[in-house]
Amino acid sequence: FDVTKDRGVAMNSQTIKGLLLAHVSRHGREAAVTFVENLLVIQAPIDEATFQLAARIILPALGGKDTDDIRSNSRRIGEEEPSLRDASVKLIRSVRVAEVEVKKLKKAKQPDRNGLVKSDSSEYWQEALSDLLDLSRKVANTAGKTDL
């Protein structure tokens, strides 16, 4: 991250997706997981497309073309393995909250009850990404015990 900053490269959605793809291509899925963990530490801007790409890489069983598929597949994982249900539901909820917040921001850039105008849904997608990592870890811990 420091190298990209030093070279004047903006940390935006396109940059992050490119770096994520480079990490997985060059170093594998585990390096991509570490990369995503670091994104959360530095509070990098995360959008829906970045979240979807990370989901396909980190937990391929969630795959699909959009967040509806991710929620549906997360639900399936929780139903098939009861020990994953709580983490699955948490991910489903955080993705839904992020989607709702994006719609709110697009609808009107109005001040919230504190008088602030919110222009970024990144914090909601960061939360969803954190929940994705949590579910991924729990799936990995359950691997071999189930057919997931």
CSV table of C-alpha atoms in Angstrom, one decimal:
chain,number,residue,atom,x,y,z
A,1,PHE,CA,0.0,0.0,0.0
A,2,ASP,CA,2.8,2.4,0.8
A,3,VAL,CA,4.4,1.8,-2.6
A,4,THR,CA,1.1,2.7,-4.4
A,5,LYS,CA,0.9,5.9,-2.2
A,6,ASP,CA,4.5,6.8,-2.8
A,7,ARG,CA,3.9,6.5,-6.6
A,8,GLY,CA,0.8,8.7,-6.4
A,9,VAL,CA,-1.6,5.9,-7.2
A,10,ALA,CA,-5.0,6.6,-5.8
A,11,MET,CA,-6.6,3.9,-3.7
A,12,ASN,CA,-9.9,3.6,-5.5
A,13,SER,CA,-12.1,0.7,-6.5
A,14,GLN,CA,-10.2,0.0,-9.7
A,15,THR,CA,-6.8,0.0,-8.1
A,16,ILE,CA,-8.0,-2.2,-5.3
A,17,LYS,CA,-9.6,-4.7,-7.6
A,18,GLY,CA,-6.4,-4.8,-9.8
A,19,LEU,CA,-4.2,-5.4,-6.8
A,20,LEU,CA,-6.6,-8.1,-5.4
A,21,LEU,CA,-6.5,-9.9,-8.8
A,22,ALA,CA,-2.7,-9.6,-8.9
A,23,HIS,CA,-2.3,-11.0,-5.4
A,24,VAL,CA,-4.5,-14.0,-6.1
A,25,SER,CA,-2.9,-14.6,-9.5
A,26,ARG,CA,0.7,-14.3,-8.2
A,27,HIS,CA,0.4,-15.7,-4.7
A,28,GLY,CA,-2.9,-17.6,-4.4
A,29,ARG,CA,-6.0,-17.3,-2.4
A,30,GLU,CA,-4.4,-17.1,1.0
A,31,ALA,CA,-2.4,-14.0,-0.1
A,32,ALA,CA,-5.6,-12.5,-1.3
A,33,VAL,CA,-7.2,-13.1,2.1
A,34,THR,CA,-4.3,-11.3,3.8
A,35,PHE,CA,-4.6,-8.5,1.2
A,36,VAL,CA,-8.3,-8.0,2.1
A,37,GLU,CA,-7.5,-8.1,5.8
A,38,ASN,CA,-5.0,-5.3,5.2
A,39,LEU,CA,-7.6,-3.3,3.2
A,40,LEU,CA,-9.8,-3.4,6.3
A,41,VAL,CA,-7.0,-2.3,8.6
A,42,ILE,CA,-6.3,0.8,6.5
A,43,GLN,CA,-10.0,1.4,5.9
A,44,ALA,CA,-9.6,1.4,2.2
A,45,PRO,CA,-12.6,2.4,0.1
A,46,ILE,CA,-14.7,-0.7,-0.6
A,47,ASP,CA,-17.6,-0.6,-3.0
A,48,GLU,CA,-20.1,-3.3,-4.1
A,49,ALA,CA,-18.0,-4.4,-7.1
A,50,THR,CA,-14.9,-4.8,-4.9
A,51,PHE,CA,-16.9,-6.8,-2.3
A,52,GLN,CA,-18.3,-9.1,-5.0
A,53,LEU,CA,-14.8,-9.8,-6.5
A,54,ALA,CA,-13.4,-10.5,-3.0
A,55,ALA,CA,-16.4,-12.8,-2.3
A,56,ARG,CA,-15.7,-14.8,-5.4
A,57,ILE,CA,-12.0,-15.1,-4.6
A,58,ILE,CA,-12.2,-15.7,-0.8
A,59,LEU,CA,-15.2,-18.0,-0.6
A,60,PRO,CA,-16.0,-19.3,-4.1
A,61,ALA,CA,-19.0,-21.2,-2.7
A,62,LEU,CA,-20.7,-17.8,-2.5
A,63,GLY,CA,-20.0,-17.1,-6.2
A,64,GLY,CA,-22.6,-15.7,-8.5
A,65,LYS,CA,-23.3,-12.7,-10.6
A,66,ASP,CA,-24.5,-10.3,-7.9
A,67,THR,CA,-25.1,-9.7,-4.2
A,68,ASP,CA,-28.5,-11.5,-4.5
A,69,ASP,CA,-26.6,-14.7,-5.4
A,70,ILE,CA,-24.1,-14.1,-2.6
A,71,ARG,CA,-26.9,-13.7,0.0
A,72,SER,CA,-28.7,-16.8,-1.4
A,73,ASN,CA,-25.5,-18.9,-1.4
A,74,SER,CA,-24.7,-17.7,2.1
A,75,ARG,CA,-28.1,-18.7,3.3
A,76,ARG,CA,-27.6,-22.1,1.7
A,77,ILE,CA,-24.3,-22.6,3.5
A,78,GLY,CA,-26.0,-21.7,6.8
A,79,GLU,CA,-28.8,-24.1,6.2
A,80,GLU,CA,-26.5,-27.0,5.2
A,81,GLU,CA,-24.2,-26.5,8.1
A,82,PRO,CA,-25.8,-25.4,11.4
A,83,SER,CA,-22.4,-24.4,12.9
A,84,LEU,CA,-22.1,-21.7,10.1
A,85,ARG,CA,-25.6,-20.4,10.5
A,86,ASP,CA,-24.8,-17.3,12.7
A,87,ALA,CA,-21.9,-16.2,10.5
A,88,SER,CA,-24.0,-16.8,7.4
A,89,VAL,CA,-26.9,-14.7,8.7
A,90,LYS,CA,-24.5,-12.0,9.8
A,91,LEU,CA,-23.0,-11.8,6.3
A,92,ILE,CA,-26.5,-11.7,4.7
A,93,ARG,CA,-27.5,-8.8,7.0
A,94,SER,CA,-24.4,-6.8,6.4
A,95,VAL,CA,-24.7,-7.1,2.6
A,96,ARG,CA,-28.3,-6.1,2.8
A,97,VAL,CA,-27.5,-3.1,5.0
A,98,ALA,CA,-24.8,-2.0,2.5
A,99,GLU,CA,-27.2,-2.4,-0.4
A,100,VAL,CA,-29.9,-0.3,1.4
A,101,GLU,CA,-27.3,2.4,2.3
A,102,VAL,CA,-26.1,2.6,-1.3
A,103,LYS,CA,-29.7,3.2,-2.5
A,104,LYS,CA,-30.3,5.8,0.2
A,105,LEU,CA,-27.1,7.7,-0.9
A,106,LYS,CA,-28.1,7.5,-4.6
A,107,LYS,CA,-31.7,8.6,-3.8
A,108,ALA,CA,-30.8,11.9,-2.2
A,109,LYS,CA,-27.7,13.4,-0.8
A,110,GLN,CA,-29.6,14.9,2.2
A,111,PRO,CA,-28.1,15.6,5.6
A,112,ASP,CA,-28.6,12.9,8.2
A,113,ARG,CA,-30.0,13.6,11.7
A,114,ASN,CA,-26.6,15.0,12.7
A,115,GLY,CA,-26.6,17.5,9.8
A,116,LEU,CA,-23.9,15.6,7.9
A,117,VAL,CA,-24.2,14.7,4.2
A,118,LYS,CA,-22.9,11.2,3.7
A,119,SER,CA,-21.4,10.5,0.3
A,120,ASP,CA,-19.7,7.2,0.8
A,121,SER,CA,-21.1,3.7,1.5
A,122,SER,CA,-17.6,2.3,2.0
A,123,GLU,CA,-18.0,1.6,5.7
A,124,TYR,CA,-21.0,-0.6,5.0
A,125,TRP,CA,-19.1,-2.7,2.4
A,126,GLN,CA,-16.1,-2.9,4.8
A,127,GLU,CA,-18.4,-4.4,7.4
A,128,ALA,CA,-19.8,-6.9,4.8
A,129,LEU,CA,-16.2,-7.7,3.8
A,130,SER,CA,-15.3,-8.3,7.5
A,131,ASP,CA,-18.3,-10.6,7.8
A,132,LEU,CA,-17.2,-12.4,4.6
A,133,LEU,CA,-13.8,-13.0,6.1
A,134,ASP,CA,-15.4,-14.3,9.3
A,135,LEU,CA,-17.6,-16.8,7.4
A,136,SER,CA,-14.6,-17.9,5.3
A,137,ARG,CA,-12.6,-18.7,8.4
A,138,LYS,CA,-15.4,-20.6,9.9
A,139,VAL,CA,-16.0,-22.5,6.6
A,140,ALA,CA,-12.3,-23.4,6.6
A,141,ASN,CA,-12.4,-24.6,10.2
A,142,THR,CA,-15.4,-26.8,9.2
A,143,ALA,CA,-13.8,-28.1,6.0
A,144,GLY,CA,-13.5,-31.9,6.1
A,145,LYS,CA,-16.4,-32.2,8.5
A,146,THR,CA,-19.0,-31.2,5.9
A,147,ASP,CA,-19.5,-31.3,2.1
A,148,LEU,CA,-19.1,-27.5,1.7
